[in-house]
PDB file of C-alpha atoms in Angstrom:
ATOM      1  CA  MET A  14       0.000   0.000   0.000  1.00 59.00           C
ATOM      2  CA  LYS A  15       2.815   2.433   0.848  1.00 59.00           C
ATOM      3  CA  GLN A  16       4.472   1.630  -2.471  1.00 64.00           C
ATOM      4  CA  ILE A  17       1.311   2.568  -4.381  1.00 59.00           C
ATOM      5  CA  LEU A  18       1.054   5.884  -2.527  1.00 48.00           C
ATOM      6  CA  LYS A  19       4.698   6.652  -3.342  1.00 50.00           C
ATOM      7  CA  TYR A  20       4.071   6.020  -7.050  1.00 50.00           C
ATOM      8  CA  LYS A  21       0.929   8.162  -7.041  1.00 50.00           C
ATOM      9  CA  LEU A  22       2.808  10.982  -5.343  1.00 44.00           C
ATOM     10  CA  LEU A  23       5.669  10.706  -7.830  1.00 45.00           C
ATOM     11  CA  ILE A  24       3.263  10.735 -10.786  1.00 53.00           C
ATOM     12  CA  THR A  25       1.460  13.786  -9.360  1.00 48.00           C
ATOM     13  CA  ILE A  26       4.711  15.683  -8.875  1.00 49.00           C
ATOM     14  CA  LEU A  27       5.959  14.815 -12.360  1.00 45.00           C
ATOM     15  CA  SER A  28       2.686  15.818 -13.976  1.00 46.00           C
ATOM     16  CA  LEU A  29       2.662  19.164 -12.159  1.00 43.00           C
ATOM     17  CA  THR A  30       6.203  19.986 -13.214  1.00 41.00           C
ATOM     18  CA  ALA A  31       5.357  19.128 -16.805  1.00 42.00           C
ATOM     19  CA  ILE A  32       2.607  21.754 -16.994  1.00 42.00           C
ATOM     20  CA  VAL A  33       4.510  24.574 -15.268  1.00 42.00           C
ATOM     21  CA  PRO A  34       5.924  26.841 -17.997  1.00 43.00           C
ATOM     22  CA  ILE A  35       9.631  27.543 -18.090  1.00 45.00           C
ATOM     23  CA  SER A  36      10.124  31.161 -17.126  1.00 46.00           C
ATOM     24  CA  TYR A  37      12.804  33.292 -18.729  1.00 47.00           C
ATOM     25  CA  ALA A  38      11.645  36.543 -17.174  1.00 63.00           C
ATOM     26  CA  GLN A  39      12.644  37.577 -13.751  1.00 87.00           C
ATOM     27  CA  ASN A  40      11.910  40.393 -11.396  1.00 91.00           C
ATOM     28  CA  VAL A  41      15.058  42.344 -10.627  1.00 94.00           C
ATOM     29  CA  SER A  42      15.995  44.940  -8.032  1.00 94.00           C
ATOM     30  CA  VAL A  43      16.661  48.522  -9.094  1.00 92.00           C
ATOM     31  CA  GLN A  44      20.399  47.874  -8.707  1.00 94.00           C
ATOM     32  CA  GLN A  45      20.213  44.782 -10.919  1.00 94.00           C
ATOM     33  CA  PHE A  46      18.144  46.719 -13.461  1.00 94.00           C
ATOM     34  CA  TRP A  47      20.820  49.418 -13.774  1.00 94.00           C
ATOM     35  CA  GLN A  48      23.597  46.811 -13.936  1.00 93.00           C
ATOM     36  CA  LEU A  49      21.769  45.092 -16.794  1.00 92.00           C
ATOM     37  CA  GLN A  50      21.290  48.475 -18.453  1.00 92.00           C
ATOM     38  CA  GLN A  51      25.086  48.888 -18.558  1.00 90.00           C
ATOM     39  CA  GLN A  52      25.357  45.775 -20.758  1.00 87.00           C
ATOM     40  CA  GLN A  53      25.099  46.350 -24.481  1.00 85.00           C
ATOM     41  CA  PRO A  54      23.011  45.798 -26.475  1.00 91.00           C
ATOM     42  CA  HIS A  55      19.711  45.992 -24.610  1.00 92.00           C
ATOM     43  CA  ILE A  56      16.322  47.629 -24.882  1.00 95.00           C
ATOM     44  CA  ILE A  57      14.335  49.373 -22.156  1.00 96.00           C
ATOM     45  CA  ILE A  58      10.577  49.242 -22.650  1.00 97.00           C
ATOM     46  CA  ASP A  59       8.154  51.412 -20.711  1.00 97.00           C
ATOM     47  CA  VAL A  60       4.829  49.574 -20.924  1.00 97.00           C
ATOM     48  CA  ARG A  61       2.722  52.385 -19.487  1.00 97.00           C
ATOM     49  CA  THR A  62       0.233  54.355 -21.553  1.00 97.00           C
ATOM     50  CA  PRO A  63       1.488  56.966 -24.038  1.00 97.00           C
ATOM     51  CA  ASN A  64       0.087  59.659 -21.722  1.00 97.00           C
ATOM     52  CA  GLU A  65       2.080  58.343 -18.731  1.00 97.00           C
ATOM     53  CA  PHE A  66       5.185  58.024 -20.906  1.00 97.00           C
ATOM     54  CA  SER A  67       4.868  61.605 -22.181  1.00 97.00           C
ATOM     55  CA  GLN A  68       4.796  62.939 -18.624  1.00 96.00           C
ATOM     56  CA  ASP A  69       8.194  61.385 -17.862  1.00 95.00           C
ATOM     57  CA  HIS A  70      10.167  58.236 -18.543  1.00 96.00           C
ATOM     58  CA  LEU A  71      13.606  56.703 -18.154  1.00 95.00           C
ATOM     59  CA  THR A  72      16.342  57.911 -20.471  1.00 90.00           C
ATOM     60  CA  SER A  73      16.557  55.739 -23.621  1.00 91.00           C
ATOM     61  CA  ALA A  74      13.278  53.942 -22.888  1.00 96.00           C
ATOM     62  CA  ILE A  75      10.820  53.348 -25.671  1.00 96.00           C
ATOM     63  CA  ASN A  76       7.090  53.257 -25.101  1.00 97.00           C
ATOM     64  CA  VAL A  77       5.188  50.145 -26.067  1.00 97.00           C
ATOM     65  CA  PRO A  78       1.888  50.009 -24.148  1.00 96.00           C
ATOM     66  CA  TYR A  79       1.443  46.601 -22.585  1.00 92.00           C
ATOM     67  CA  GLN A  80      -1.503  45.626 -24.767  1.00 93.00           C
ATOM     68  CA  ASP A  81       0.597  46.311 -27.910  1.00 95.00           C
ATOM     69  CA  ILE A  82       3.716  44.358 -26.909  1.00 93.00           C
ATOM     70  CA  ALA A  83       3.356  41.773 -29.690  1.00 92.00           C
ATOM     71  CA  THR A  84       4.262  44.513 -32.185  1.00 93.00           C
ATOM     72  CA  ILE A  85       7.922  44.438 -31.096  1.00 92.00           C
ATOM     73  CA  VAL A  86       8.567  41.198 -32.988  1.00 91.00           C
ATOM     74  CA  THR A  87       8.740  43.187 -36.210  1.00 92.00           C
ATOM     75  CA  THR A  88      11.381  45.569 -34.828  1.00 92.00           C
ATOM     76  CA  TYR A  89      13.340  43.351 -32.427  1.00 93.00           C
ATOM     77  CA  LYS A  90      13.856  40.000 -34.095  1.00 93.00           C
ATOM     78  CA  ASP A  91      16.773  38.914 -31.852  1.00 94.00           C
ATOM     79  CA  LYS A  92      14.969  36.940 -29.171  1.00 94.00           C
ATOM     80  CA  GLU A  93      18.097  36.804 -26.988  1.00 93.00           C
ATOM     81  CA  LEU A  94      18.363  40.601 -26.783  1.00 93.00           C
ATOM     82  CA  PRO A  95      18.045  41.660 -23.117  1.00 94.00           C
ATOM     83  CA  ILE A  96      14.733  43.429 -22.603  1.00 96.00           C
ATOM     84  CA  LEU A  97      14.288  45.563 -19.490  1.00 96.00           C
ATOM     85  CA  LEU A  98      10.678  46.334 -18.620  1.00 97.00           C
ATOM     86  CA  TYR A  99       8.954  48.700 -16.228  1.00 96.00           C
ATOM     87  CA  CYS A 100       5.619  50.366 -15.550  1.00 96.00           C
ATOM     88  CA  LYS A 101       4.014  52.219 -12.653  1.00 95.00           C
ATOM     89  CA  SER A 102       3.862  49.310 -10.195  1.00 92.00           C
ATOM     90  CA  GLY A 103       5.261  46.318 -12.069  1.00 90.00           C
ATOM     91  CA  ARG A 104       1.993  44.538 -12.802  1.00 93.00           C
ATOM     92  CA  ARG A 105       1.716  45.522 -16.476  1.00 94.00           C
ATOM     93  CA  ALA A 106       5.412  44.751 -16.933  1.00 95.00           C
ATOM     94  CA  GLU A 107       4.746  41.306 -15.469  1.00 93.00           C
ATOM     95  CA  ILE A 108       1.967  40.737 -18.029  1.00 93.00           C
ATOM     96  CA  VAL A 109       4.332  41.860 -20.804  1.00 95.00           C
ATOM     97  CA  ALA A 110       7.102  39.580 -19.518  1.00 94.00           C
ATOM     98  CA  THR A 111       4.758  36.615 -19.834  1.00 92.00           C
ATOM     99  CA  SER A 112       3.727  37.688 -23.341  1.00 93.00           C
ATOM    100  CA  LEU A 113       7.348  38.078 -24.422  1.00 95.00           C
ATOM    101  CA  GLN A 114       8.143  34.613 -23.083  1.00 92.00           C
ATOM    102  CA  GLU A 115       5.289  33.208 -25.135  1.00 93.00           C
ATOM    103  CA  LEU A 116       6.733  35.007 -28.174  1.00 93.00           C
ATOM    104  CA  GLY A 117      10.083  33.282 -27.562  1.00 94.00           C
ATOM    105  CA  TYR A 118      12.153  36.042 -25.945  1.00 94.00           C
ATOM    106  CA  THR A 119      14.653  34.563 -23.507  1.00 93.00           C
ATOM    107  CA  ALA A 120      16.224  37.507 -21.641  1.00 94.00           C
ATOM    108  CA  VAL A 121      13.363  39.470 -20.123  1.00 95.00           C
ATOM    109  CA  TYR A 122      13.787  41.439 -16.886  1.00 95.00           C
ATOM    110  CA  ASN A 123      11.051  43.235 -14.947  1.00 95.00           C
ATOM    111  CA  GLY A 124      12.369  46.330 -13.165  1.00 95.00           C
ATOM    112  CA  ARG A 125       8.801  46.889 -11.944  1.00 92.00           C
ATOM    113  CA  ASN A 126       8.313  50.310 -10.369  1.00 93.00           C
ATOM    114  CA  TYR A 127       9.028  53.430 -12.439  1.00 95.00           C
ATOM    115  CA  GLN A 128       9.387  55.775  -9.449  1.00 95.00           C
ATOM    116  CA  ASP A 129      12.049  53.590  -7.790  1.00 95.00           C
ATOM    117  CA  LEU A 130      13.944  53.223 -11.055  1.00 95.00           C
ATOM    118  CA  LYS A 131      13.774  56.962 -11.775  1.00 93.00           C
ATOM    119  CA  ALA A 132      15.019  57.822  -8.274  1.00 93.00           C
ATOM    120  CA  THR A 133      18.061  55.558  -8.664  1.00 93.00           C
ATOM    121  CA  GLN A 134      18.808  56.185 -12.339  1.00 89.00           C
ATOM    122  CA  PRO A 135      22.544  56.786 -12.779  1.00 85.00           C
ATOM    123  CA  HIS A 136      23.398  60.198 -14.148  1.00 74.00           C
ATOM    124  CA  PRO A 137      25.074  60.070 -17.562  1.00 66.00           C
ATOM    125  CA  ILE A 138      28.753  60.931 -17.600  1.00 57.00           C
ATOM    126  CA  PRO A 139      29.261  64.151 -19.645  1.00 55.00           C
TER     127      PRO A 139
END
């Protein structure tokens, strides 16, 4: 009887791991975000609305609203290109990270909160 329970448990664990998607995106701290930004090449995507983006954004960020993220496949064909994401709180960036994974991008990083990133943004060297 114990042997049967062990096999059932093993089968359950294996079946659960088979349906969990492999995640290439990760949430990063503000320090990690800026370290990744120092690596070239990369792209920083602000997934907030165009109105939010026009009010202020990180230097060198492009605006691709989260619902339009699939459009980047025409511009950024290299799916290993590091993509750094952010939005107001991190939730929309998390949605985008999942979408980019589904599109095959393998180096996706969620910097989450715009205000924290802006406050710690390194100043460019003149």
